[in-house]
């Protein structure tokens, strides 16, 4: 019974609300870089477009085809990433991975909204979907910085 209760907790109202309201949904017309990430395990996919200005994320577009957890992660990432430099994005990505895989603490601000996904730590088959947006944003920003300089 506790497994079923945990699964219900995993799909909390807050996660479903985030999944229904992903910021920066859609593609950018003239991105500096685009990255598509897919989780082979569950089939979730995220395409991210970025524009950079002065080393910071100035515009973001996300096309998210993922489970509710992947959508919620995209919502948190999209809501927090704009205006951040690459080092803040990569730190958030690495902290999210540590939270999921090593039972580490919730990522620092501005990515502390990932606390909503803490119940997913026990569901290893969901980790890849949760990581998609942060990995794609970081990779796209790295690519944009490499081509700009």
mmCIF file of C-alpha atoms in Angstrom:
data_model
loop_
_atom_site.group_PDB
_atom_site.id
_atom_site.type_symbol
_atom_site.label_atom_id
_atom_site.label_comp_id
_atom_site.label_asym_id
_atom_site.label_seq_id
_atom_site.Cartn_x
_atom_site.Cartn_y
_atom_site.Cartn_z
ATOM 1 C CA UNK A 1 0.000 0.000 0.000
ATOM 2 C CA UNK A 2 2.794 2.450 0.781
ATOM 3 C CA UNK A 3 4.143 2.109 -2.771
ATOM 4 C CA UNK A 4 0.802 3.227 -4.145
ATOM 5 C CA UNK A 5 0.626 6.128 -1.670
ATOM 6 C CA UNK A 6 4.152 7.175 -2.661
ATOM 7 C CA UNK A 7 3.220 7.120 -6.337
ATOM 8 C CA UNK A 8 0.204 9.333 -5.648
ATOM 9 C CA UNK A 9 2.476 11.712 -3.726
ATOM 10 C CA UNK A 10 4.870 11.698 -6.667
ATOM 11 C CA UNK A 11 2.139 13.059 -8.917
ATOM 12 C CA UNK A 12 1.126 15.783 -6.482
ATOM 13 C CA UNK A 13 -1.087 18.683 -7.416
ATOM 14 C CA UNK A 14 1.961 20.956 -7.506
ATOM 15 C CA UNK A 15 3.715 18.702 -10.050
ATOM 16 C CA UNK A 16 0.608 18.530 -12.223
ATOM 17 C CA UNK A 17 0.153 22.318 -12.012
ATOM 18 C CA UNK A 18 3.767 22.858 -13.085
ATOM 19 C CA UNK A 19 3.340 20.376 -15.942
ATOM 20 C CA UNK A 20 0.311 22.317 -17.149
ATOM 21 C CA UNK A 21 2.093 25.676 -17.097
ATOM 22 C CA UNK A 22 5.532 25.291 -18.657
ATOM 23 C CA UNK A 23 7.082 28.740 -19.262
ATOM 24 C CA UNK A 24 8.773 29.597 -22.556
ATOM 25 C CA UNK A 25 6.887 26.846 -24.358
ATOM 26 C CA UNK A 26 7.459 26.923 -28.097
ATOM 27 C CA UNK A 27 10.437 27.456 -30.349
ATOM 28 C CA UNK A 28 12.525 30.590 -30.910
ATOM 29 C CA UNK A 29 12.676 32.068 -34.410
ATOM 30 C CA UNK A 30 16.413 32.770 -34.362
ATOM 31 C CA UNK A 31 18.144 30.741 -31.645
ATOM 32 C CA UNK A 32 21.883 30.942 -31.020
ATOM 33 C CA UNK A 33 21.792 27.178 -30.392
ATOM 34 C CA UNK A 34 19.300 24.308 -30.304
ATOM 35 C CA UNK A 35 19.616 20.997 -28.477
ATOM 36 C CA UNK A 36 17.275 18.045 -28.527
ATOM 37 C CA UNK A 37 17.489 15.514 -25.713
ATOM 38 C CA UNK A 38 15.578 12.246 -25.502
ATOM 39 C CA UNK A 39 15.270 9.641 -22.788
ATOM 40 C CA UNK A 40 15.344 6.229 -24.498
ATOM 41 C CA UNK A 41 13.884 4.583 -21.400
ATOM 42 C CA UNK A 42 10.557 6.422 -21.435
ATOM 43 C CA UNK A 43 10.559 8.230 -24.784
ATOM 44 C CA UNK A 44 10.389 11.704 -23.244
ATOM 45 C CA UNK A 45 11.956 14.360 -25.457
ATOM 46 C CA UNK A 46 12.831 18.012 -25.023
ATOM 47 C CA UNK A 47 14.022 20.476 -27.650
ATOM 48 C CA UNK A 48 15.520 23.684 -26.283
ATOM 49 C CA UNK A 49 16.347 26.879 -28.180
ATOM 50 C CA UNK A 50 18.523 29.502 -26.493
ATOM 51 C CA UNK A 51 19.669 33.025 -27.149
ATOM 52 C CA UNK A 52 22.555 34.440 -25.159
ATOM 53 C CA UNK A 53 23.494 38.007 -24.359
ATOM 54 C CA UNK A 54 26.474 39.074 -22.257
ATOM 55 C CA UNK A 55 27.084 35.454 -21.235
ATOM 56 C CA UNK A 56 23.576 34.994 -19.868
ATOM 57 C CA UNK A 57 20.477 33.222 -21.117
ATOM 58 C CA UNK A 58 18.419 36.012 -22.686
ATOM 59 C CA UNK A 59 15.712 33.952 -24.421
ATOM 60 C CA UNK A 60 14.517 30.374 -24.106
ATOM 61 C CA UNK A 61 12.158 28.215 -26.107
ATOM 62 C CA UNK A 62 11.121 24.712 -25.068
ATOM 63 C CA UNK A 63 9.289 21.996 -26.952
ATOM 64 C CA UNK A 64 8.492 19.406 -24.292
ATOM 65 C CA UNK A 65 7.070 15.967 -25.052
ATOM 66 C CA UNK A 66 7.491 14.253 -21.713
ATOM 67 C CA UNK A 67 5.715 12.630 -18.800
ATOM 68 C CA UNK A 68 4.297 14.833 -16.045
ATOM 69 C CA UNK A 69 7.596 14.696 -14.139
ATOM 70 C CA UNK A 70 9.608 15.728 -17.196
ATOM 71 C CA UNK A 71 7.108 18.510 -17.869
ATOM 72 C CA UNK A 72 7.298 19.705 -14.259
ATOM 73 C CA UNK A 73 11.109 19.705 -14.454
ATOM 74 C CA UNK A 74 10.923 21.735 -17.689
ATOM 75 C CA UNK A 75 8.616 24.192 -15.937
ATOM 76 C CA UNK A 76 10.998 24.655 -13.001
ATOM 77 C CA UNK A 77 14.019 24.930 -15.322
ATOM 78 C CA UNK A 78 12.279 27.341 -17.677
ATOM 79 C CA UNK A 79 11.030 29.501 -14.847
ATOM 80 C CA UNK A 80 14.444 29.798 -13.222
ATOM 81 C CA UNK A 81 16.975 29.730 -16.072
ATOM 82 C CA UNK A 82 16.262 33.023 -17.851
ATOM 83 C CA UNK A 83 18.925 35.607 -17.061
ATOM 84 C CA UNK A 84 21.316 33.054 -15.579
ATOM 85 C CA UNK A 85 24.906 32.602 -16.755
ATOM 86 C CA UNK A 86 26.146 29.167 -17.848
ATOM 87 C CA UNK A 87 27.924 28.432 -14.546
ATOM 88 C CA UNK A 88 24.659 28.852 -12.614
ATOM 89 C CA UNK A 89 22.840 26.574 -15.090
ATOM 90 C CA UNK A 90 25.511 23.859 -14.912
ATOM 91 C CA UNK A 91 25.603 24.054 -11.113
ATOM 92 C CA UNK A 92 21.804 23.666 -11.019
ATOM 93 C CA UNK A 93 21.982 20.730 -13.428
ATOM 94 C CA UNK A 94 24.690 19.016 -11.398
ATOM 95 C CA UNK A 95 22.858 19.633 -8.117
ATOM 96 C CA UNK A 96 19.624 18.240 -9.593
ATOM 97 C CA UNK A 97 21.490 15.118 -10.725
ATOM 98 C CA UNK A 98 23.034 14.754 -7.233
ATOM 99 C CA UNK A 99 19.601 15.215 -5.615
ATOM 100 C CA UNK A 100 18.156 12.422 -7.739
ATOM 101 C CA UNK A 101 21.051 9.973 -7.900
ATOM 102 C CA UNK A 102 22.846 10.551 -4.579
ATOM 103 C CA UNK A 103 19.928 11.721 -2.423
ATOM 104 C CA UNK A 104 21.650 15.110 -2.242
ATOM 105 C CA UNK A 105 20.061 18.373 -1.161
ATOM 106 C CA UNK A 106 17.656 20.384 -3.298
ATOM 107 C CA UNK A 107 19.541 22.617 -5.777
ATOM 108 C CA UNK A 108 20.402 26.162 -4.729
ATOM 109 C CA UNK A 109 18.331 29.139 -5.860
ATOM 110 C CA UNK A 110 17.229 29.897 -8.512
ATOM 111 C CA UNK A 111 16.654 26.159 -8.996
ATOM 112 C CA UNK A 112 15.273 25.425 -5.526
ATOM 113 C CA UNK A 113 11.869 24.833 -7.139
ATOM 114 C CA UNK A 114 13.152 21.330 -7.938
ATOM 115 C CA UNK A 115 12.190 20.470 -4.341
ATOM 116 C CA UNK A 116 8.817 19.468 -5.819
ATOM 117 C CA UNK A 117 10.577 16.539 -7.507
ATOM 118 C CA UNK A 118 12.299 15.245 -4.362
ATOM 119 C CA UNK A 119 9.772 12.348 -4.082
ATOM 120 C CA UNK A 120 11.077 11.106 -7.466
ATOM 121 C CA UNK A 121 14.434 10.147 -5.934
ATOM 122 C CA UNK A 122 13.118 6.622 -5.329
ATOM 123 C CA UNK A 123 11.935 6.253 -8.950
ATOM 124 C CA UNK A 124 15.196 5.808 -10.868
ATOM 125 C CA UNK A 125 13.318 5.119 -14.115
ATOM 126 C CA UNK A 126 12.068 8.746 -14.000
ATOM 127 C CA UNK A 127 15.442 10.426 -13.434
ATOM 128 C CA UNK A 128 16.409 10.727 -17.117
ATOM 129 C CA UNK A 129 13.132 12.460 -17.978
ATOM 130 C CA UNK A 130 13.549 14.886 -15.083
ATOM 131 C CA UNK A 131 17.105 15.748 -16.195
ATOM 132 C CA UNK A 132 16.251 16.427 -19.872
ATOM 133 C CA UNK A 133 15.521 20.171 -19.723
ATOM 134 C CA UNK A 134 18.452 21.136 -17.508
ATOM 135 C CA UNK A 135 20.840 19.042 -19.602
ATOM 136 C CA UNK A 136 19.494 20.522 -22.840
ATOM 137 C CA UNK A 137 19.631 24.130 -21.588
ATOM 138 C CA UNK A 138 23.217 23.692 -20.353
ATOM 139 C CA UNK A 139 24.351 22.015 -23.577
ATOM 140 C CA UNK A 140 22.648 24.636 -25.768
ATOM 141 C CA UNK A 141 24.262 27.455 -23.769
ATOM 142 C CA UNK A 142 27.675 25.759 -24.085
ATOM 143 C CA UNK A 143 27.152 25.440 -27.849
ATOM 144 C CA UNK A 144 26.016 29.063 -28.168
ATOM 145 C CA UNK A 145 29.034 30.297 -26.188
ATOM 146 C CA UNK A 146 31.399 28.177 -28.298
ATOM 147 C CA UNK A 147 30.066 29.536 -31.587
ATOM 148 C CA UNK A 148 29.955 33.139 -30.315
ATOM 149 C CA UNK A 149 33.535 33.299 -29.142
#
